[in-house]
Amino acid sequence: VGAMAAEGDAFLRARGRTLTAFRQDDEYQWKGPFYFIQGADPQFGLMKAWAVGDTNNGDDEWGEEIKLAEQAVQAINKLNPKPKFFVLCGDLIHGMPGTQWRKDQEQDLKNVLKNTDQDIPLVFVSGNHDIGNTPTTETIDNYCKNWGDDYFSFWVGGVFFLVLNSQLYFDSSKCPELKQAQDVWLNEQLAVAEKQKCKHIIVFQHIPLFLRKPDEDHDYFNLEKSVRQEIMEKFHKAGIKAVFSGHYHRNAGGFYRGLEMVVSSAIGCQLGEDTHGLRVVVVTDEKIVHKYYSLNELSSQGIEKELLEMLAKQN
């Protein structure tokens, strides 16, 4: 029973709107530079579905994604010093709620992820494939049973992290009360952050606010313009430094009044010219510096010298 419980805990650390892996009281203080790893869209099943041109039912194989996710875990486990955590920014699997292969895809992903070094907590962000393009109370509950809360906050070394359910900004028509609850909670969290004088505030969500320009047209890969504008203003006023997301299966990003939008390509299926990879994010006293590495680069060479030197600097 012990082993099963421990395995479950690795996936259910987001509880009570925080992350049990970090003891809040120990983490309010800045203790010097650290880094974390951001991955996105392992999306078990998409490569086959994309190849056969059937994204609704073509996801009956995901051997390729298993290999890529294993490579990601192995690369992370080898890193020295260790990252503070590994965050997966949504679309854990391809099968939408209620589809045939979903449970198997989830189980196979868990089997790979449970080999992550136990000292590197996993942080999960819900994507549209995890809870549906138009989520319901039921699809969100289901996600929470498997992966932990759909939104929460946590502190690491004086830095405040917010994980948001971006699907509620995309289409909350079937669960408006859940969107409202997240909005109320977010305002409370930003008030806490202001009071605590945190070093930086960083947000994780699946869908990017924008891909390149804050005023670009709305499409499937970003948030609707009026919604986006409201969130960007709120984040800017709160002093949020960066938003990290996935969803686009390509690297992209830009700035809105000092707020950086970072869009990371996928561990799984690539829809552009990028390679399967992970982003290394270094948090220093003054700034947040990040670089996207291909899985091959990260496995064979690790983190480059410049970033390691930033981590070694004591403030």
PDB file of C-alpha atoms in Angstrom:
ATOM      1  CA  VAL A   1       0.000   0.000   0.000  1.00  0.00           C
ATOM      2  CA  GLY A   2       2.838   2.387   0.881  1.00  0.00           C
ATOM      3  CA  ALA A   3       4.281   2.428  -2.617  1.00  0.00           C
ATOM      4  CA  MET A   4       0.904   3.008  -4.232  1.00  0.00           C
ATOM      5  CA  ALA A   5       0.170   5.871  -1.851  1.00  0.00           C
ATOM      6  CA  ALA A   6       3.528   7.452  -2.588  1.00  0.00           C
ATOM      7  CA  GLU A   7       2.983   7.118  -6.320  1.00  0.00           C
ATOM      8  CA  GLY A   8      -0.436   8.721  -6.006  1.00  0.00           C
ATOM      9  CA  ASP A   9       1.007  11.582  -3.994  1.00  0.00           C
ATOM     10  CA  ALA A  10       3.466  12.435  -6.737  1.00  0.00           C
ATOM     11  CA  PHE A  11       0.500  13.263  -8.987  1.00  0.00           C
ATOM     12  CA  LEU A  12      -1.785  14.781  -6.362  1.00  0.00           C
ATOM     13  CA  ARG A  13       0.418  17.363  -4.709  1.00  0.00           C
ATOM     14  CA  ALA A  14      -1.782  20.262  -5.791  1.00  0.00           C
ATOM     15  CA  ARG A  15      -4.337  20.170  -2.993  1.00  0.00           C
ATOM     16  CA  GLY A  16      -6.286  22.835  -1.156  1.00  0.00           C
ATOM     17  CA  ARG A  17      -5.191  25.355  -3.828  1.00  0.00           C
ATOM     18  CA  THR A  18      -1.514  24.985  -2.989  1.00  0.00           C
ATOM     19  CA  LEU A  19       1.318  22.526  -3.615  1.00  0.00           C
ATOM     20  CA  THR A  20       2.079  20.200  -0.710  1.00  0.00           C
ATOM     21  CA  ALA A  21       5.628  19.588  -2.002  1.00  0.00           C
ATOM     22  CA  PHE A  22       6.772  22.958  -0.623  1.00  0.00           C
ATOM     23  CA  ARG A  23       6.311  24.088   2.958  1.00  0.00           C
ATOM     24  CA  GLN A  24       5.051  27.610   2.575  1.00  0.00           C
ATOM     25  CA  ASP A  25       6.642  28.965   5.770  1.00  0.00           C
ATOM     26  CA  ASP A  26      10.097  27.904   4.571  1.00  0.00           C
ATOM     27  CA  GLU A  27       9.645  29.398   1.129  1.00  0.00           C
ATOM     28  CA  TYR A  28       8.682  33.051   1.691  1.00  0.00           C
ATOM     29  CA  GLN A  29      12.328  34.122   1.851  1.00  0.00           C
ATOM     30  CA  TRP A  30      14.635  34.708  -1.093  1.00  0.00           C
ATOM     31  CA  LYS A  31      17.556  32.286  -0.737  1.00  0.00           C
ATOM     32  CA  GLY A  32      19.439  33.008  -3.936  1.00  0.00           C
ATOM     33  CA  PRO A  33      19.042  31.966  -7.591  1.00  0.00           C
ATOM     34  CA  PHE A  34      17.352  28.702  -8.548  1.00  0.00           C
ATOM     35  CA  TYR A  35      15.864  27.130 -11.641  1.00  0.00           C
ATOM     36  CA  PHE A  36      12.959  24.964 -12.741  1.00  0.00           C
ATOM     37  CA  ILE A  37      12.073  23.001 -15.863  1.00  0.00           C
ATOM     38  CA  GLN A  38       9.020  23.769 -17.968  1.00  0.00           C
ATOM     39  CA  GLY A  39       7.610  21.200 -20.376  1.00  0.00           C
ATOM     40  CA  ALA A  40       4.369  21.251 -22.329  1.00  0.00           C
ATOM     41  CA  ASP A  41       2.114  19.024 -24.383  1.00  0.00           C
ATOM     42  CA  PRO A  42       3.454  15.484 -24.015  1.00  0.00           C
ATOM     43  CA  GLN A  43      -0.027  14.836 -25.473  1.00  0.00           C
ATOM     44  CA  PHE A  44       0.080  11.047 -25.786  1.00  0.00           C
ATOM     45  CA  GLY A  45      -1.726  10.090 -29.038  1.00  0.00           C
ATOM     46  CA  LEU A  46      -1.414  13.285 -31.094  1.00  0.00           C
ATOM     47  CA  MET A  47       1.509  12.173 -33.294  1.00  0.00           C
ATOM     48  CA  LYS A  48      -0.434   9.245 -34.737  1.00  0.00           C
ATOM     49  CA  ALA A  49      -3.672  11.261 -34.953  1.00  0.00           C
ATOM     50  CA  TRP A  50      -1.875  14.096 -36.756  1.00  0.00           C
ATOM     51  CA  ALA A  51      -0.097  11.716 -39.118  1.00  0.00           C
ATOM     52  CA  VAL A  52      -3.330   9.991 -40.177  1.00  0.00           C
ATOM     53  CA  GLY A  53      -5.271  13.271 -40.299  1.00  0.00           C
ATOM     54  CA  ASP A  54      -7.869  12.228 -37.741  1.00  0.00           C
ATOM     55  CA  THR A  55      -7.440  14.230 -34.550  1.00  0.00           C
ATOM     56  CA  ASN A  56     -10.724  12.959 -33.100  1.00  0.00           C
ATOM     57  CA  ASN A  57     -10.207   9.198 -33.274  1.00  0.00           C
ATOM     58  CA  GLY A  58      -6.718   8.610 -34.632  1.00  0.00           C
ATOM     59  CA  ASP A  59      -4.999   8.585 -31.230  1.00  0.00           C
ATOM     60  CA  ASP A  60      -4.852   4.811 -30.775  1.00  0.00           C
ATOM     61  CA  GLU A  61      -1.024   4.643 -30.587  1.00  0.00           C
ATOM     62  CA  TRP A  62       1.438   6.714 -28.575  1.00  0.00           C
ATOM     63  CA  GLY A  63       4.654   4.696 -28.464  1.00  0.00           C
ATOM     64  CA  GLU A  64       6.599   7.616 -29.918  1.00  0.00           C
ATOM     65  CA  GLU A  65       5.383   9.981 -27.188  1.00  0.00           C
ATOM     66  CA  ILE A  66       6.251   7.451 -24.479  1.00  0.00           C
ATOM     67  CA  LYS A  67       9.860   7.442 -25.731  1.00  0.00           C
ATOM     68  CA  LEU A  68      10.007  11.245 -25.816  1.00  0.00           C
ATOM     69  CA  ALA A  69       8.552  11.579 -22.308  1.00  0.00           C
ATOM     70  CA  GLU A  70      11.047   8.980 -21.055  1.00  0.00           C
ATOM     71  CA  GLN A  71      13.861  10.957 -22.652  1.00  0.00           C
ATOM     72  CA  ALA A  72      12.601  14.131 -20.956  1.00  0.00           C
ATOM     73  CA  VAL A  73      12.506  12.444 -17.532  1.00  0.00           C
ATOM     74  CA  GLN A  74      15.991  10.967 -17.992  1.00  0.00           C
ATOM     75  CA  ALA A  75      17.408  14.342 -19.043  1.00  0.00           C
ATOM     76  CA  ILE A  76      15.872  16.056 -15.997  1.00  0.00           C
ATOM     77  CA  ASN A  77      17.091  13.368 -13.596  1.00  0.00           C
ATOM     78  CA  LYS A  78      20.688  13.858 -14.764  1.00  0.00           C
ATOM     79  CA  LEU A  79      20.750  17.615 -14.173  1.00  0.00           C
ATOM     80  CA  ASN A  80      23.078  18.906 -11.504  1.00  0.00           C
ATOM     81  CA  PRO A  81      22.194  20.969  -9.526  1.00  0.00           C
ATOM     82  CA  LYS A  82      18.628  19.660  -9.471  1.00  0.00           C
ATOM     83  CA  PRO A  83      15.752  21.854 -10.644  1.00  0.00           C
ATOM     84  CA  LYS A  84      13.331  22.975  -7.917  1.00  0.00           C
ATOM     85  CA  PHE A  85      10.418  21.425  -9.808  1.00  0.00           C
ATOM     86  CA  PHE A  86       9.222  20.204 -13.216  1.00  0.00           C
ATOM     87  CA  VAL A  87       6.046  21.888 -14.483  1.00  0.00           C
ATOM     88  CA  LEU A  88       4.005  20.399 -17.339  1.00  0.00           C
ATOM     89  CA  CYS A  89       1.912  23.122 -18.964  1.00  0.00           C
ATOM     90  CA  GLY A  90      -1.087  21.102 -20.079  1.00  0.00           C
ATOM     91  CA  ASP A  91      -2.263  18.653 -22.722  1.00  0.00           C
ATOM     92  CA  LEU A  92      -0.822  15.761 -20.805  1.00  0.00           C
ATOM     93  CA  ILE A  93      -2.662  13.416 -23.169  1.00  0.00           C
ATOM     94  CA  HIS A  94      -4.529  13.761 -26.459  1.00  0.00           C
ATOM     95  CA  GLY A  95      -7.751  11.880 -25.736  1.00  0.00           C
ATOM     96  CA  MET A  96     -10.501  14.358 -24.882  1.00  0.00           C
ATOM     97  CA  PRO A  97     -12.821  13.614 -21.919  1.00  0.00           C
ATOM     98  CA  GLY A  98     -14.984  10.602 -22.720  1.00  0.00           C
ATOM     99  CA  THR A  99     -12.842   9.275 -25.579  1.00  0.00           C
ATOM    100  CA  GLN A 100     -11.701   5.693 -25.984  1.00  0.00           C
ATOM    101  CA  TRP A 101      -7.964   5.761 -25.269  1.00  0.00           C
ATOM    102  CA  ARG A 102      -7.854   8.418 -22.616  1.00  0.00           C
ATOM    103  CA  LYS A 103      -7.468   6.206 -19.530  1.00  0.00           C
ATOM    104  CA  ASP A 104      -4.661   4.190 -21.114  1.00  0.00           C
ATOM    105  CA  GLN A 105      -2.870   7.353 -22.202  1.00  0.00           C
ATOM    106  CA  GLU A 106      -3.075   8.773 -18.679  1.00  0.00           C
ATOM    107  CA  GLN A 107      -1.806   5.562 -17.128  1.00  0.00           C
ATOM    108  CA  ASP A 108       1.119   5.327 -19.543  1.00  0.00           C
ATOM    109  CA  LEU A 109       2.083   8.940 -18.875  1.00  0.00           C
ATOM    110  CA  LYS A 110       1.984   8.327 -15.117  1.00  0.00           C
ATOM    111  CA  ASN A 111       4.159   5.247 -15.574  1.00  0.00           C
ATOM    112  CA  VAL A 112       6.795   7.398 -17.270  1.00  0.00           C
ATOM    113  CA  LEU A 113       6.549  10.390 -14.925  1.00  0.00           C
ATOM    114  CA  LYS A 114       6.798   8.358 -11.745  1.00  0.00           C
ATOM    115  CA  ASN A 115      10.456   7.772 -12.633  1.00  0.00           C
ATOM    116  CA  THR A 116      11.187  11.470 -12.131  1.00  0.00           C
ATOM    117  CA  ASP A 117      13.676  11.959  -9.278  1.00  0.00           C
ATOM    118  CA  GLN A 118      11.640  12.078  -6.052  1.00  0.00           C
ATOM    119  CA  ASP A 119      13.329  15.332  -5.042  1.00  0.00           C
ATOM    120  CA  ILE A 120      11.899  17.072  -8.117  1.00  0.00           C
ATOM    121  CA  PRO A 121       8.191  17.736  -7.552  1.00  0.00           C
ATOM    122  CA  LEU A 122       5.867  17.505 -10.554  1.00  0.00           C
ATOM    123  CA  VAL A 123       3.552  20.451 -11.146  1.00  0.00           C
ATOM    124  CA  PHE A 124       0.575  19.916 -13.472  1.00  0.00           C
ATOM    125  CA  VAL A 125      -1.356  22.511 -15.459  1.00  0.00           C
ATOM    126  CA  SER A 126      -4.668  21.604 -17.108  1.00  0.00           C
ATOM    127  CA  GLY A 127      -4.930  21.891 -20.898  1.00  0.00           C
ATOM    128  CA  ASN A 128      -7.875  21.765 -23.282  1.00  0.00           C
ATOM    129  CA  HIS A 129      -7.368  18.055 -23.973  1.00  0.00           C
ATOM    130  CA  ASP A 130      -7.235  17.328 -20.244  1.00  0.00           C
ATOM    131  CA  ILE A 131     -10.576  18.974 -19.401  1.00  0.00           C
ATOM    132  CA  GLY A 132     -12.197  19.567 -22.816  1.00  0.00           C
ATOM    133  CA  ASN A 133     -12.441  22.677 -25.005  1.00  0.00           C
ATOM    134  CA  THR A 134     -15.638  23.548 -23.149  1.00  0.00           C
ATOM    135  CA  PRO A 135     -14.999  22.144 -19.676  1.00  0.00           C
ATOM    136  CA  THR A 136     -17.752  21.080 -17.300  1.00  0.00           C
ATOM    137  CA  THR A 137     -17.799  20.574 -13.535  1.00  0.00           C
ATOM    138  CA  GLU A 138     -17.479  16.862 -14.236  1.00  0.00           C
ATOM    139  CA  THR A 139     -14.473  17.056 -16.589  1.00  0.00           C
ATOM    140  CA  ILE A 140     -12.657  19.355 -14.160  1.00  0.00           C
ATOM    141  CA  ASP A 141     -13.450  17.073 -11.190  1.00  0.00           C
ATOM    142  CA  ASN A 142     -12.133  14.158 -13.151  1.00  0.00           C
ATOM    143  CA  TYR A 143      -8.891  15.989 -13.911  1.00  0.00           C
ATOM    144  CA  CYS A 144      -8.478  16.927 -10.239  1.00  0.00           C
ATOM    145  CA  LYS A 145      -8.852  13.286  -9.165  1.00  0.00           C
ATOM    146  CA  ASN A 146      -6.000  12.335 -11.496  1.00  0.00           C
ATOM    147  CA  TRP A 147      -3.598  15.276 -11.397  1.00  0.00           C
ATOM    148  CA  GLY A 148      -4.535  17.533  -8.476  1.00  0.00           C
ATOM    149  CA  ASP A 149      -6.174  20.969  -8.387  1.00  0.00           C
ATOM    150  CA  ASP A 150      -6.847  22.761 -11.672  1.00  0.00           C
ATOM    151  CA  TYR A 151      -5.602  26.051 -10.200  1.00  0.00           C
ATOM    152  CA  PHE A 152      -3.395  26.798  -7.192  1.00  0.00           C
ATOM    153  CA  SER A 153      -0.460  28.846  -5.984  1.00  0.00           C
ATOM    154  CA  PHE A 154       2.828  28.048  -4.267  1.00  0.00           C
ATOM    155  CA  TRP A 155       6.008  29.723  -3.041  1.00  0.00           C
ATOM    156  CA  VAL A 156       9.577  28.722  -3.821  1.00  0.00           C
ATOM    157  CA  GLY A 157      12.464  30.738  -2.379  1.00  0.00           C
ATOM    158  CA  GLY A 158      10.631  34.054  -2.176  1.00  0.00           C
ATOM    159  CA  VAL A 159       9.025  33.656  -5.610  1.00  0.00           C
ATOM    160  CA  PHE A 160       5.253  33.322  -5.953  1.00  0.00           C
ATOM    161  CA  PHE A 161       3.917  30.902  -8.585  1.00  0.00           C
ATOM    162  CA  LEU A 162       0.342  30.817  -9.863  1.00  0.00           C
ATOM    163  CA  VAL A 163      -1.096  27.919 -11.860  1.00  0.00           C
ATOM    164  CA  LEU A 164      -4.280  28.851 -13.719  1.00  0.00           C
ATOM    165  CA  ASN A 165      -6.970  26.924 -15.569  1.00  0.00           C
ATOM    166  CA  SER A 166      -6.896  28.825 -18.881  1.00  0.00           C
ATOM    167  CA  GLN A 167      -9.825  26.824 -20.251  1.00  0.00           C
ATOM    168  CA  LEU A 168     -12.067  28.884 -17.969  1.00  0.00           C
ATOM    169  CA  TYR A 169     -10.916  31.966 -19.911  1.00  0.00           C
ATOM    170  CA  PHE A 170     -11.397  30.201 -23.245  1.00  0.00           C
ATOM    171  CA  ASP A 171     -14.953  28.909 -22.801  1.00  0.00           C
ATOM    172  CA  SER A 172     -16.608  28.671 -19.391  1.00  0.00           C
ATOM    173  CA  SER A 173     -20.154  28.524 -20.792  1.00  0.00           C
ATOM    174  CA  LYS A 174     -20.873  25.162 -19.126  1.00  0.00           C
ATOM    175  CA  CYS A 175     -19.376  26.070 -15.731  1.00  0.00           C
ATOM    176  CA  PRO A 176     -19.598  29.865 -15.250  1.00  0.00           C
ATOM    177  CA  GLU A 177     -19.510  29.498 -11.463  1.00  0.00           C
ATOM    178  CA  LEU A 178     -16.096  27.811 -11.679  1.00  0.00           C
ATOM    179  CA  LYS A 179     -14.689  30.682 -13.719  1.00  0.00           C
ATOM    180  CA  GLN A 180     -16.048  33.129 -11.176  1.00  0.00           C
ATOM    181  CA  ALA A 181     -14.471  31.149  -8.338  1.00  0.00           C
ATOM    182  CA  GLN A 182     -11.070  31.207 -10.049  1.00  0.00           C
ATOM    183  CA  ASP A 183     -11.364  34.977 -10.642  1.00  0.00           C
ATOM    184  CA  VAL A 184     -12.165  35.654  -6.984  1.00  0.00           C
ATOM    185  CA  TRP A 185      -9.339  33.379  -5.862  1.00  0.00           C
ATOM    186  CA  LEU A 186      -6.854  35.007  -8.262  1.00  0.00           C
ATOM    187  CA  ASN A 187      -7.635  38.489  -6.928  1.00  0.00           C
ATOM    188  CA  GLU A 188      -7.085  37.204  -3.384  1.00  0.00           C
ATOM    189  CA  GLN A 189      -3.764  35.644  -4.379  1.00  0.00           C
ATOM    190  CA  LEU A 190      -2.508  38.828  -6.018  1.00  0.00           C
ATOM    191  CA  ALA A 191      -3.400  40.749  -2.855  1.00  0.00           C
ATOM    192  CA  VAL A 192      -1.379  38.236  -0.796  1.00  0.00           C
ATOM    193  CA  ALA A 193       1.570  38.578  -3.166  1.00  0.00           C
ATOM    194  CA  GLU A 194       1.537  42.342  -2.791  1.00  0.00           C
ATOM    195  CA  LYS A 195       1.511  42.095   0.990  1.00  0.00           C
ATOM    196  CA  GLN A 196       4.289  39.501   1.139  1.00  0.00           C
ATOM    197  CA  LYS A 197       6.709  41.571  -0.964  1.00  0.00           C
ATOM    198  CA  CYS A 198       7.644  38.581  -3.107  1.00  0.00           C
ATOM    199  CA  LYS A 199      10.707  38.688  -5.344  1.00  0.00           C
ATOM    200  CA  HIS A 200       8.841  37.761  -8.549  1.00  0.00           C
ATOM    201  CA  ILE A 201       5.419  36.474  -9.545  1.00  0.00           C
ATOM    202  CA  ILE A 202       5.299  33.848 -12.308  1.00  0.00           C
ATOM    203  CA  VAL A 203       2.183  32.350 -13.938  1.00  0.00           C
ATOM    204  CA  PHE A 204       1.687  28.966 -15.611  1.00  0.00           C
ATOM    205  CA  GLN A 205      -1.285  28.324 -17.899  1.00  0.00           C
ATOM    206  CA  HIS A 206      -1.904  26.166 -20.956  1.00  0.00           C
ATOM    207  CA  ILE A 207      -3.254  28.640 -23.517  1.00  0.00           C
ATOM    208  CA  PRO A 208      -1.009  31.646 -24.212  1.00  0.00           C
ATOM    209  CA  LEU A 209      -2.433  35.140 -23.738  1.00  0.00           C
ATOM    210  CA  PHE A 210      -0.896  35.897 -27.154  1.00  0.00           C
ATOM    211  CA  LEU A 211       1.691  34.274 -29.419  1.00  0.00           C
ATOM    212  CA  ARG A 212       3.748  37.261 -30.587  1.00  0.00           C
ATOM    213  CA  LYS A 213       1.910  40.564 -30.151  1.00  0.00           C
ATOM    214  CA  PRO A 214      -0.525  41.596 -27.407  1.00  0.00           C
ATOM    215  CA  ASP A 215      -3.007  42.948 -29.985  1.00  0.00           C
ATOM    216  CA  GLU A 216      -2.862  40.062 -32.487  1.00  0.00           C
ATOM    217  CA  ASP A 217      -6.100  38.557 -33.770  1.00  0.00           C
ATOM    218  CA  HIS A 218      -7.792  35.832 -31.770  1.00  0.00           C
ATOM    219  CA  ASP A 219      -7.524  32.241 -33.014  1.00  0.00           C
ATOM    220  CA  TYR A 220      -7.445  28.708 -31.595  1.00  0.00           C
ATOM    221  CA  PHE A 221      -3.972  29.201 -30.105  1.00  0.00           C
ATOM    222  CA  ASN A 222      -4.484  32.359 -28.037  1.00  0.00           C
ATOM    223  CA  LEU A 223      -7.149  33.960 -25.856  1.00  0.00           C
ATOM    224  CA  GLU A 224      -9.963  36.151 -27.126  1.00  0.00           C
ATOM    225  CA  LYS A 225      -8.908  39.815 -27.352  1.00  0.00           C
ATOM    226  CA  SER A 226     -11.101  41.404 -24.675  1.00  0.00           C
ATOM    227  CA  VAL A 227     -10.424  38.565 -22.219  1.00  0.00           C
ATOM    228  CA  ARG A 228      -6.706  38.786 -22.992  1.00  0.00           C
ATOM    229  CA  GLN A 229      -6.605  42.566 -22.500  1.00  0.00           C
ATOM    230  CA  GLU A 230      -8.251  42.311 -19.098  1.00  0.00           C
ATOM    231  CA  ILE A 231      -5.873  39.581 -17.916  1.00  0.00           C
ATOM    232  CA  MET A 232      -2.761  41.350 -19.269  1.00  0.00           C
ATOM    233  CA  GLU A 233      -3.724  44.559 -17.474  1.00  0.00           C
ATOM    234  CA  LYS A 234      -4.397  42.701 -14.235  1.00  0.00           C
ATOM    235  CA  PHE A 235      -1.072  40.848 -14.478  1.00  0.00           C
ATOM    236  CA  HIS A 236       0.823  44.012 -15.365  1.00  0.00           C
ATOM    237  CA  LYS A 237      -0.663  45.921 -12.406  1.00  0.00           C
ATOM    238  CA  ALA A 238       0.179  43.039 -10.074  1.00  0.00           C
ATOM    239  CA  GLY A 239       3.806  43.146 -11.232  1.00  0.00           C
ATOM    240  CA  ILE A 240       3.777  39.655 -12.757  1.00  0.00           C
ATOM    241  CA  LYS A 241       7.044  39.136 -14.623  1.00  0.00           C
ATOM    242  CA  ALA A 242       6.282  36.188 -16.874  1.00  0.00           C
ATOM    243  CA  VAL A 243       3.564  33.839 -18.079  1.00  0.00           C
ATOM    244  CA  PHE A 244       4.709  30.413 -19.307  1.00  0.00           C
ATOM    245  CA  SER A 245       2.417  28.324 -21.491  1.00  0.00           C
ATOM    246  CA  GLY A 246       2.281  25.606 -24.157  1.00  0.00           C
ATOM    247  CA  HIS A 247      -0.624  24.687 -26.480  1.00  0.00           C
ATOM    248  CA  TYR A 248       1.013  26.051 -29.678  1.00  0.00           C
ATOM    249  CA  HIS A 249       3.464  23.134 -30.228  1.00  0.00           C
ATOM    250  CA  ARG A 250       6.005  25.751 -31.369  1.00  0.00           C
ATOM    251  CA  ASN A 251       8.181  28.261 -29.523  1.00  0.00           C
ATOM    252  CA  ALA A 252       6.866  31.815 -29.539  1.00  0.00           C
ATOM    253  CA  GLY A 253       6.347  34.764 -27.230  1.00  0.00           C
ATOM    254  CA  GLY A 254       6.486  38.513 -26.758  1.00  0.00           C
ATOM    255  CA  PHE A 255       5.986  41.333 -24.270  1.00  0.00           C
ATOM    256  CA  TYR A 256       3.155  43.422 -22.889  1.00  0.00           C
ATOM    257  CA  ARG A 257       4.429  46.407 -20.878  1.00  0.00           C
ATOM    258  CA  GLY A 258       7.222  44.438 -19.196  1.00  0.00           C
ATOM    259  CA  LEU A 259       5.186  41.230 -18.808  1.00  0.00           C
ATOM    260  CA  GLU A 260       6.847  38.463 -20.800  1.00  0.00           C
ATOM    261  CA  MET A 261       4.668  35.855 -22.529  1.00  0.00           C
ATOM    262  CA  VAL A 262       6.719  32.675 -23.047  1.00  0.00           C
ATOM    263  CA  VAL A 263       5.242  29.997 -25.320  1.00  0.00           C
ATOM    264  CA  SER A 264       7.130  26.692 -25.232  1.00  0.00           C
ATOM    265  CA  SER A 265       7.009  23.992 -27.855  1.00  0.00           C
ATOM    266  CA  ALA A 266       5.976  20.443 -27.051  1.00  0.00           C
ATOM    267  CA  ILE A 267       7.687  17.427 -25.585  1.00  0.00           C
ATOM    268  CA  GLY A 268       5.425  15.531 -27.999  1.00  0.00           C
ATOM    269  CA  CYS A 269       4.133  16.363 -31.482  1.00  0.00           C
ATOM    270  CA  GLN A 270       5.744  19.379 -33.217  1.00  0.00           C
ATOM    271  CA  LEU A 271       3.518  21.517 -35.436  1.00  0.00           C
ATOM    272  CA  GLY A 272       6.341  23.820 -36.565  1.00  0.00           C
ATOM    273  CA  GLU A 273      10.099  23.724 -37.046  1.00  0.00           C
ATOM    274  CA  ASP A 274      11.071  23.243 -33.386  1.00  0.00           C
ATOM    275  CA  THR A 275      12.457  20.095 -31.803  1.00  0.00           C
ATOM    276  CA  HIS A 276      10.958  18.043 -28.981  1.00  0.00           C
ATOM    277  CA  GLY A 277      12.241  19.837 -25.918  1.00  0.00           C
ATOM    278  CA  LEU A 278      12.077  21.440 -22.494  1.00  0.00           C
ATOM    279  CA  ARG A 279      12.650  24.972 -21.233  1.00  0.00           C
ATOM    280  CA  VAL A 280      15.167  25.713 -18.492  1.00  0.00           C
ATOM    281  CA  VAL A 281      14.111  28.752 -16.446  1.00  0.00           C
ATOM    282  CA  VAL A 282      16.619  30.458 -14.143  1.00  0.00           C
ATOM    283  CA  VAL A 283      15.258  32.833 -11.514  1.00  0.00           C
ATOM    284  CA  THR A 284      17.750  35.398 -10.229  1.00  0.00           C
ATOM    285  CA  ASP A 285      17.407  38.348  -7.901  1.00  0.00           C
ATOM    286  CA  GLU A 286      16.693  40.736 -10.766  1.00  0.00           C
ATOM    287  CA  LYS A 287      15.330  38.688 -13.610  1.00  0.00           C
ATOM    288  CA  ILE A 288      13.952  35.509 -15.137  1.00  0.00           C
ATOM    289  CA  VAL A 289      16.140  34.013 -17.855  1.00  0.00           C
ATOM    290  CA  HIS A 290      15.100  31.020 -19.920  1.00  0.00           C
ATOM    291  CA  LYS A 291      16.269  28.865 -22.774  1.00  0.00           C
ATOM    292  CA  TYR A 292      14.558  26.103 -24.750  1.00  0.00           C
ATOM    293  CA  TYR A 293      16.679  22.958 -25.178  1.00  0.00           C
ATOM    294  CA  SER A 294      16.022  20.039 -27.463  1.00  0.00           C
ATOM    295  CA  LEU A 295      15.718  16.766 -25.518  1.00  0.00           C
ATOM    296  CA  ASN A 296      18.896  15.547 -27.231  1.00  0.00           C
ATOM    297  CA  GLU A 297      20.864  18.643 -26.203  1.00  0.00           C
ATOM    298  CA  LEU A 298      19.650  18.524 -22.621  1.00  0.00           C
ATOM    299  CA  SER A 299      20.307  14.759 -22.296  1.00  0.00           C
ATOM    300  CA  SER A 300      23.780  14.913 -23.771  1.00  0.00           C
ATOM    301  CA  GLN A 301      25.147  18.269 -22.603  1.00  0.00           C
ATOM    302  CA  GLY A 302      22.953  19.465 -19.752  1.00  0.00           C
ATOM    303  CA  ILE A 303      22.596  23.170 -19.022  1.00  0.00           C
ATOM    304  CA  GLU A 304      25.071  25.550 -20.595  1.00  0.00           C
ATOM    305  CA  LYS A 305      27.779  27.348 -18.661  1.00  0.00           C
ATOM    306  CA  GLU A 306      26.223  30.837 -18.645  1.00  0.00           C
ATOM    307  CA  LEU A 307      23.065  29.613 -16.933  1.00  0.00           C
ATOM    308  CA  LEU A 308      25.026  27.521 -14.432  1.00  0.00           C
ATOM    309  CA  GLU A 309      27.116  30.581 -13.568  1.00  0.00           C
ATOM    310  CA  MET A 310      23.960  32.573 -12.879  1.00  0.00           C
ATOM    311  CA  LEU A 311      22.843  29.862 -10.469  1.00  0.00           C
ATOM    312  CA  ALA A 312      26.190  29.838  -8.691  1.00  0.00           C
ATOM    313  CA  LYS A 313      26.122  33.609  -7.979  1.00  0.00           C
ATOM    314  CA  GLN A 314      25.213  34.257  -4.384  1.00  0.00           C
ATOM    315  CA  ASN A 315      23.371  37.511  -3.794  1.00  0.00           C
TER     316      ASN A 315
END
